[in-house]
Short mmCIF file of C-alpha atoms in Angstrom, two decimals:
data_model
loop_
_atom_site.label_atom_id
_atom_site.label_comp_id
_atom_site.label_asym_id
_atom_site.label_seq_id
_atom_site.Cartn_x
_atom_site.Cartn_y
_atom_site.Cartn_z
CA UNK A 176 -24.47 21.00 -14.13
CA UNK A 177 -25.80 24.43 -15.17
CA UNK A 178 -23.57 25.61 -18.77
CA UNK A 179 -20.71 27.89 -18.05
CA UNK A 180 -21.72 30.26 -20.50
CA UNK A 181 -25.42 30.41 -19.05
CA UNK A 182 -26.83 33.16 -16.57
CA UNK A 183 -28.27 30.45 -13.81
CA UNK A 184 -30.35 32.42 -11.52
CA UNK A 185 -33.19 31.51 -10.11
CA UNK A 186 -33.67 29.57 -6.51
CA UNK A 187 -34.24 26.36 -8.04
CA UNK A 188 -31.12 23.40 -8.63
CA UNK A 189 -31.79 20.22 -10.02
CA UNK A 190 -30.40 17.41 -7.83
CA UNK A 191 -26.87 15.95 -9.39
CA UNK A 192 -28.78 12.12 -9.54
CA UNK A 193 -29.33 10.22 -12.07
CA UNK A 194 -32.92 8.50 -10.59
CA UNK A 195 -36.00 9.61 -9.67
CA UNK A 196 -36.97 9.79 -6.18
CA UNK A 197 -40.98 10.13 -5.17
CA UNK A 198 -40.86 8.89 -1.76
CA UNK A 199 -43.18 6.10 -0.39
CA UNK A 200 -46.01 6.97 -2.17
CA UNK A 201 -45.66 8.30 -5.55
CA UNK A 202 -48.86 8.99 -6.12
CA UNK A 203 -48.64 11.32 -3.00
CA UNK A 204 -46.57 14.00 -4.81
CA UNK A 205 -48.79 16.70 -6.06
CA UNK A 206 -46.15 19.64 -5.56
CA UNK A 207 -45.06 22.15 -8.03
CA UNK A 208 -41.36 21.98 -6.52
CA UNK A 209 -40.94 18.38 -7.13
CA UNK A 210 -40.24 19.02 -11.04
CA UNK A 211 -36.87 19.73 -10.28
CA UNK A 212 -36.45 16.08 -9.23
CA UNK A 213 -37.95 14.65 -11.57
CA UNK A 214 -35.99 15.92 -14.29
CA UNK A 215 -32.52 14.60 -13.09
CA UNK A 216 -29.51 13.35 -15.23
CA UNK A 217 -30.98 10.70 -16.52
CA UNK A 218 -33.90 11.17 -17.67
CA UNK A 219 -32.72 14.55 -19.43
CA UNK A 220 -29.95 11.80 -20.84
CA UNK A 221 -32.75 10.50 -22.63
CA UNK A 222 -35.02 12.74 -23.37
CA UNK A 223 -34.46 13.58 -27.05
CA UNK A 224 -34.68 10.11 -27.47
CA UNK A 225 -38.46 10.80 -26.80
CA UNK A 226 -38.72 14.13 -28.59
CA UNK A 227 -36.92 12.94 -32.09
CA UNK A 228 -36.37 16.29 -33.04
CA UNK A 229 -36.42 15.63 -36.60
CA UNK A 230 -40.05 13.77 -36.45
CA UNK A 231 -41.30 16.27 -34.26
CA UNK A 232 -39.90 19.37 -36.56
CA UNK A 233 -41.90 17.19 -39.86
CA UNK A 234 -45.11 16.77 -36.94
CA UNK A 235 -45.69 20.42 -36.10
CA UNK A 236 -44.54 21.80 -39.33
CA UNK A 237 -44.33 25.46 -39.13
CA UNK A 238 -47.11 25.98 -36.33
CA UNK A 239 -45.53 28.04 -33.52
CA UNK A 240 -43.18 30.20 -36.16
CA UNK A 241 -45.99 30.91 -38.28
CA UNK A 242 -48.65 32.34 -35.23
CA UNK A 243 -45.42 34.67 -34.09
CA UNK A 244 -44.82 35.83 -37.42
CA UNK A 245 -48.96 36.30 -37.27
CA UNK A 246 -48.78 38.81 -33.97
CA UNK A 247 -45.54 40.54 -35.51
CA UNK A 248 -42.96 39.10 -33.13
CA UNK A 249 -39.32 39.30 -33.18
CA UNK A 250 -37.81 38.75 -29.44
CA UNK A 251 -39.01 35.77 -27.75
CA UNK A 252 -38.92 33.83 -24.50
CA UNK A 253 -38.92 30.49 -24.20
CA UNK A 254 -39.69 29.77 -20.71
CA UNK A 255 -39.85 25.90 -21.14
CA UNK A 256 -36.47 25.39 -22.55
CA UNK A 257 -35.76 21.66 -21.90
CA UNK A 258 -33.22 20.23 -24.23
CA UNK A 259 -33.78 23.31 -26.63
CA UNK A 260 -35.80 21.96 -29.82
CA UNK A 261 -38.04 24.81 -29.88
CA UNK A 262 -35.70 27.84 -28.64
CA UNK A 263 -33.61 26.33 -31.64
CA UNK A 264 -36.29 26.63 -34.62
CA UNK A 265 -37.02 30.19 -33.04
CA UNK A 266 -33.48 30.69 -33.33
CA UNK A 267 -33.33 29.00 -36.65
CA UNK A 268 -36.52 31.16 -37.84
CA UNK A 269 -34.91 34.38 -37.45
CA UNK A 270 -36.24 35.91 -33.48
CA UNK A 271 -34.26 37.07 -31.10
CA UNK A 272 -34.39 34.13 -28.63
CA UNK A 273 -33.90 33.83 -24.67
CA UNK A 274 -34.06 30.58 -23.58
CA UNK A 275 -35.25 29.91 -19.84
CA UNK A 276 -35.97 26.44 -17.67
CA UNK A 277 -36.31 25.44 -14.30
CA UNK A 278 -34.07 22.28 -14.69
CA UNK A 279 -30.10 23.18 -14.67
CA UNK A 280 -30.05 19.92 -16.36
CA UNK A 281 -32.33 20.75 -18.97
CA UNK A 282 -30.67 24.16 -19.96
CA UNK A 283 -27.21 22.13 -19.85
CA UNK A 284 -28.50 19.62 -21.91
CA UNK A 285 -29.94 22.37 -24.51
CA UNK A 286 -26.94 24.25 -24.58
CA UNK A 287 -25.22 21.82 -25.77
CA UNK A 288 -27.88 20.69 -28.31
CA UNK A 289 -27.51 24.63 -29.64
CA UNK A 290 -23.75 24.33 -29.78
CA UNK A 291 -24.27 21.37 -32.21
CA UNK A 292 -26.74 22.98 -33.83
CA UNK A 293 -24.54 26.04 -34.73
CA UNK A 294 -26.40 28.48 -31.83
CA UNK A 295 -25.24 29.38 -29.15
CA UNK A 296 -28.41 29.46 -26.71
CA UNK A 297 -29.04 33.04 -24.23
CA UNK A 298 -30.11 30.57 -21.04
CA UNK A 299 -31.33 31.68 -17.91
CA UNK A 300 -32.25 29.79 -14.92
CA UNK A 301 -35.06 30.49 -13.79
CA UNK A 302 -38.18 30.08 -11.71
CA UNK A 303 -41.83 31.12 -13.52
CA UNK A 304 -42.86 32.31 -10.15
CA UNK A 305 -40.11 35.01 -9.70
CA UNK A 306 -39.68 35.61 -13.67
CA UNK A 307 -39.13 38.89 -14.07
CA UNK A 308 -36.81 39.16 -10.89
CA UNK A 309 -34.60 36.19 -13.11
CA UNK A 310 -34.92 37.38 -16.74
CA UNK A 311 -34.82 41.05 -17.96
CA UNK A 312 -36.50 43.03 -20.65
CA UNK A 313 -40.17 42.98 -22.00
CA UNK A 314 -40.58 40.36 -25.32
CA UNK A 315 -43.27 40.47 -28.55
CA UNK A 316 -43.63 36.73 -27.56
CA UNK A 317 -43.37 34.03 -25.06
CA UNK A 318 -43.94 30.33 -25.31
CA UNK A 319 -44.69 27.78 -22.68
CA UNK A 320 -44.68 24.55 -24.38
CA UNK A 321 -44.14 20.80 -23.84
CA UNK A 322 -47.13 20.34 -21.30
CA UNK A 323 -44.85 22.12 -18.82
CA UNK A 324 -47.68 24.50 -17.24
CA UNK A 325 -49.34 21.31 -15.51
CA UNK A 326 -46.13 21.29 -13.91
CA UNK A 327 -47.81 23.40 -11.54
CA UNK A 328 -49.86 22.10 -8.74
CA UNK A 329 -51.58 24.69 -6.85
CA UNK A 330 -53.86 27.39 -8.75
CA UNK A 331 -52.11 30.47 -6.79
CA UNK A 332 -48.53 29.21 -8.46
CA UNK A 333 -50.39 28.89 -11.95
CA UNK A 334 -51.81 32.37 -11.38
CA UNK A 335 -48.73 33.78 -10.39
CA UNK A 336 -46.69 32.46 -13.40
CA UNK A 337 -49.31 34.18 -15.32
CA UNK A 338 -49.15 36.83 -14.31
CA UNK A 339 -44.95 36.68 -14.54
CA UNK A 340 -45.80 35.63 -18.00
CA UNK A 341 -48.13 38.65 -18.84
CA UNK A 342 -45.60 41.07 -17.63
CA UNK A 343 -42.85 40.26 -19.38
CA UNK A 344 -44.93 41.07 -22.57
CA UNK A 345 -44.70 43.85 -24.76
CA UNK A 346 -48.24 45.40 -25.29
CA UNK A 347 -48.76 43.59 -28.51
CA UNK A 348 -47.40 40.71 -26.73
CA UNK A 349 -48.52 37.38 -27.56
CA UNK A 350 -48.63 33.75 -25.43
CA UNK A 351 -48.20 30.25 -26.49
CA UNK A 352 -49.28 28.01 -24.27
CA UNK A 353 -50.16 24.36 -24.97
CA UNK A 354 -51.20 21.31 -22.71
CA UNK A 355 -52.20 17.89 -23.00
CA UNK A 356 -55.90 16.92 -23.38
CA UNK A 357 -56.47 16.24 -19.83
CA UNK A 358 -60.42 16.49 -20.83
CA UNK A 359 -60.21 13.36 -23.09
CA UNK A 360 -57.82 11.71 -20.23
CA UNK A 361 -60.18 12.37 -17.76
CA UNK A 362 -63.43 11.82 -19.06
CA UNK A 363 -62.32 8.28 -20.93
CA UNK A 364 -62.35 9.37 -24.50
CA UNK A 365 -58.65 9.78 -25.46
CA UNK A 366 -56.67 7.78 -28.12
CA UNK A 367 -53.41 8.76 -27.12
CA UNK A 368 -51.84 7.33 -30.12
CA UNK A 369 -50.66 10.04 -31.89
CA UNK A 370 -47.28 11.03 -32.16
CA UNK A 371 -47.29 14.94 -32.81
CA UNK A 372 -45.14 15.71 -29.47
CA UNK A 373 -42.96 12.22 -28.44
CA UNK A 374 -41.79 11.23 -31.41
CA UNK A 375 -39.20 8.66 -30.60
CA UNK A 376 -40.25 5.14 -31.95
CA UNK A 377 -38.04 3.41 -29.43
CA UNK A 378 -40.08 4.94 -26.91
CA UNK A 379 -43.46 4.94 -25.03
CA UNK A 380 -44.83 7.42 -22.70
CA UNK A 381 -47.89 6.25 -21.06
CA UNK A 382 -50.51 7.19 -18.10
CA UNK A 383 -50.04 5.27 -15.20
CA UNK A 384 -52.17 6.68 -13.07
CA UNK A 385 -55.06 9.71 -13.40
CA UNK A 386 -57.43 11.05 -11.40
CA UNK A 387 -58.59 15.05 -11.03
CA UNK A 388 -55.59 16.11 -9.39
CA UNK A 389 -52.99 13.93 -10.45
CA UNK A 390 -51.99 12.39 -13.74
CA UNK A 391 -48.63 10.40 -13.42
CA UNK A 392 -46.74 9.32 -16.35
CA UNK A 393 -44.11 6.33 -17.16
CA UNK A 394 -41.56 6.82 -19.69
CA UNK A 395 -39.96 3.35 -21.23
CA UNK A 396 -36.83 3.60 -23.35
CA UNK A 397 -35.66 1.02 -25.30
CA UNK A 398 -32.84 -0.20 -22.93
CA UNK A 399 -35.72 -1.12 -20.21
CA UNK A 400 -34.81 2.30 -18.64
CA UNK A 401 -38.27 3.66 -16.71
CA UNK A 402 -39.05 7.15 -15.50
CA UNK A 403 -41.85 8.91 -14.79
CA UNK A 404 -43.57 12.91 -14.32
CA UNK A 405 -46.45 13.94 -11.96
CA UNK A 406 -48.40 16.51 -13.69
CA UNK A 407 -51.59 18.21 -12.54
CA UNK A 408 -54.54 17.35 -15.38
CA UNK A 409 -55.88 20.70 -15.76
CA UNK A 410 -58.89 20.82 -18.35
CA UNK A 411 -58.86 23.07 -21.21
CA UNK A 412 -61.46 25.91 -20.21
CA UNK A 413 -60.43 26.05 -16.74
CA UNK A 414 -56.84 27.27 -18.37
CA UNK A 415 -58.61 30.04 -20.69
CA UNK A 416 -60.24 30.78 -17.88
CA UNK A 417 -56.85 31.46 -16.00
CA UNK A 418 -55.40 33.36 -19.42
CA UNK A 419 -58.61 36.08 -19.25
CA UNK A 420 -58.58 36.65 -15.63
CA UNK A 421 -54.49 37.28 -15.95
CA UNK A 422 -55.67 40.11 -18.54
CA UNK A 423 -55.30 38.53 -22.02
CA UNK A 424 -57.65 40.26 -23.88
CA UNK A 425 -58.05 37.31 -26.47
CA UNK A 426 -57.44 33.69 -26.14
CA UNK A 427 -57.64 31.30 -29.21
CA UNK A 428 -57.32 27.71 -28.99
CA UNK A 429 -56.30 25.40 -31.41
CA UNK A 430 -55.86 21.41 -31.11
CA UNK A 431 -53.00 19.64 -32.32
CA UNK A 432 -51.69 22.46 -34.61
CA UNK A 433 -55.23 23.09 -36.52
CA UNK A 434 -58.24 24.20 -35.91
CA UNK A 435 -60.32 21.87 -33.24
CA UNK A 436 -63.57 19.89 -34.64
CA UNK A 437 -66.42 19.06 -32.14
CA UNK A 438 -65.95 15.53 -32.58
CA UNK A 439 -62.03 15.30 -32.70
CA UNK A 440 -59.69 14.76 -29.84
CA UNK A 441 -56.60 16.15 -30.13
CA UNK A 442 -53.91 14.95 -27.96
CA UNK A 443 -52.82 18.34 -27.13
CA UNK A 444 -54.39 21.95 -26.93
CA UNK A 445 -52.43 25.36 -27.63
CA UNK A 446 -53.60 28.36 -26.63
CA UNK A 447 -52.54 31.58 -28.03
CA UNK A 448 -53.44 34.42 -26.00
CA UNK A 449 -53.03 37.95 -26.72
CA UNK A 450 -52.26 40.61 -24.24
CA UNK A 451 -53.32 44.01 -25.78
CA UNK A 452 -56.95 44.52 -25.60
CA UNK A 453 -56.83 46.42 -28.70
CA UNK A 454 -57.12 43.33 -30.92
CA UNK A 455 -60.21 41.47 -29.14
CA UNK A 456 -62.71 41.63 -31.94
CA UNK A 457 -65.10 42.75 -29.12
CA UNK A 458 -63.24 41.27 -26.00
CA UNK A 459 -64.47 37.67 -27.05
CA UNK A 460 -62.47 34.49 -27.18
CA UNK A 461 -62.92 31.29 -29.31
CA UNK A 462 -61.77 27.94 -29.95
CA UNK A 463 -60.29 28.24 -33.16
CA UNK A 464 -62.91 26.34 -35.90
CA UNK A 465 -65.73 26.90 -33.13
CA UNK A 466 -68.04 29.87 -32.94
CA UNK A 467 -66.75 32.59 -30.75
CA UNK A 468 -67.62 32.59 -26.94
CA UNK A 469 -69.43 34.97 -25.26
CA UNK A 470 -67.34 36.80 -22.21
CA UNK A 471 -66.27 33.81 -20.53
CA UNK A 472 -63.89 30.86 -21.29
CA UNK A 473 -65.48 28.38 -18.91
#
């Protein structure tokens, strides 16, 4: 159930279940939509169990405050809200927060974390798609984290969130956008053990299946409890790819909060992309601790 202090637009509702339903063929379900039931009540029960927000808060350090402060920003949107641990520590850090998700659940479930917190959390409900019809006013910042982007299954809803994303910048805007190492995944060269994003001891999070167009994920808590998320594995260049043609002049990237060596593999890339072409050093792009590109990201 959506909080009663929360604005809830948007045309998406989370089911009121507590399971997961993928049909007869789980593997089948490569649809942006089908988020919104996979995040039900129980899983959303559980999920800070995964996160560990005190682990995670020592694992990124000050990361995501400290590139804001970097680009000058003071309003932000969080568009992937989920229980609230980042919209929180923006909150906590001194911007002016909003705090959107997809998942009713979710931005219950994060309310309530901000409540106990001592912050009372600005939620909206809404859909990336139809952003700026669900959430008003330009920001200095916004920040898509926790993988959610390969929530997104088709390349015209990808480009379309985008391009909701880049408008609701302010000139100087800036983008945060991060997303698992689907190269490494795909390819057969990641680790996976590192424990910069799920933090919870008591629980493992775990490929179950991958291929180019699907990577499916099972979630194990501690009580035997089992859920899973179908994400699309979208490689790294193909997404700054997606950030220039949206218009960011400028798109760093950056693996596991530091700059990326050639031989590491980070479990997670973050791109920060800047909208005004003002700051482009010469409209090229880089991989933060690799030389600068040339023109394109792919």
């Amino acid at each position: 159930m959506a909080p009663t202090s929360a604005t809830t637009r948007g045309r998406l509702d989370a089911p009121e279940t507590a399971r997961q339903s993928f049909g007869d063929d789980p593997l089948a379900v490569r649809e942006t939509d089908h988020y919104t039931r996979e995040y039900v009540g129980g899983l959303v029960d559980k999920w800070d169990e995964l996160i560990d927000w005190d682990r995670r808060a020592e694992a990124e350090g000050t990361f995501f405050v400290d590139q804001l402060r970097r680009h000058g920003a003071r309003s932000v949107l969080d568009v992937a809200t989920g229980t609230g641990f980042h919209s929180v520590r923006l909150r906590e850090a001194g911007f002016d927060t909003v705090s959107a998700d997809g998942s009713a659940h979710m931005l219950a479930r994060a309310f309530s974390n901000g409540l106990t917190r001592g912050h009372v959390l600005s939620t909206v409900h809404a859909d990336w798609r139809t952003l700026g019809r669900d959430v008003a006013g330009r920001f200095d910042a916004l920040v898509c984290l926790g993988n959610s982007f390969t929530h997104l299954f088709a390349e015209h809803d990808r480009r379309k969130a985008l391009a909701e994303f880049y408008a609701a910048l302010n000139h100087d805007g800036v983008l945060v956008l991060d997303q698992r190492n689907y190269d490494a995944i795909l390819d057969g060269d990641a680790g996976g053990n590192r424990t910069y994003y799920y933090c919870g001891t008591e629980v493992t999070a775990a490929p179950e299946h991958v291929d180019e167009g699907l990577a499916r994920y099972r979630y194990t808590f501690a009580d035997g409890d089992e859920y899973h998320l179908n994400m699309c594995p979208v490689r790294r260049d193909y997404v700054r790819r997606l950030l220039r043609e949206a218009g960011f002049g400028r798109v760093d990237t950056y693996g596991d909060f530091r700059a990326v060596d050639g031989e590491d593999q980070p479990d997670y890339f973050i791109h920060v992309a800047r909208k005004s072409v003002e700051h482009t050093d010469g409209g090229t792009d880089e991989i933060a601790g690799e030389p600068a590109a040339s023109g394109r990201a792919d």
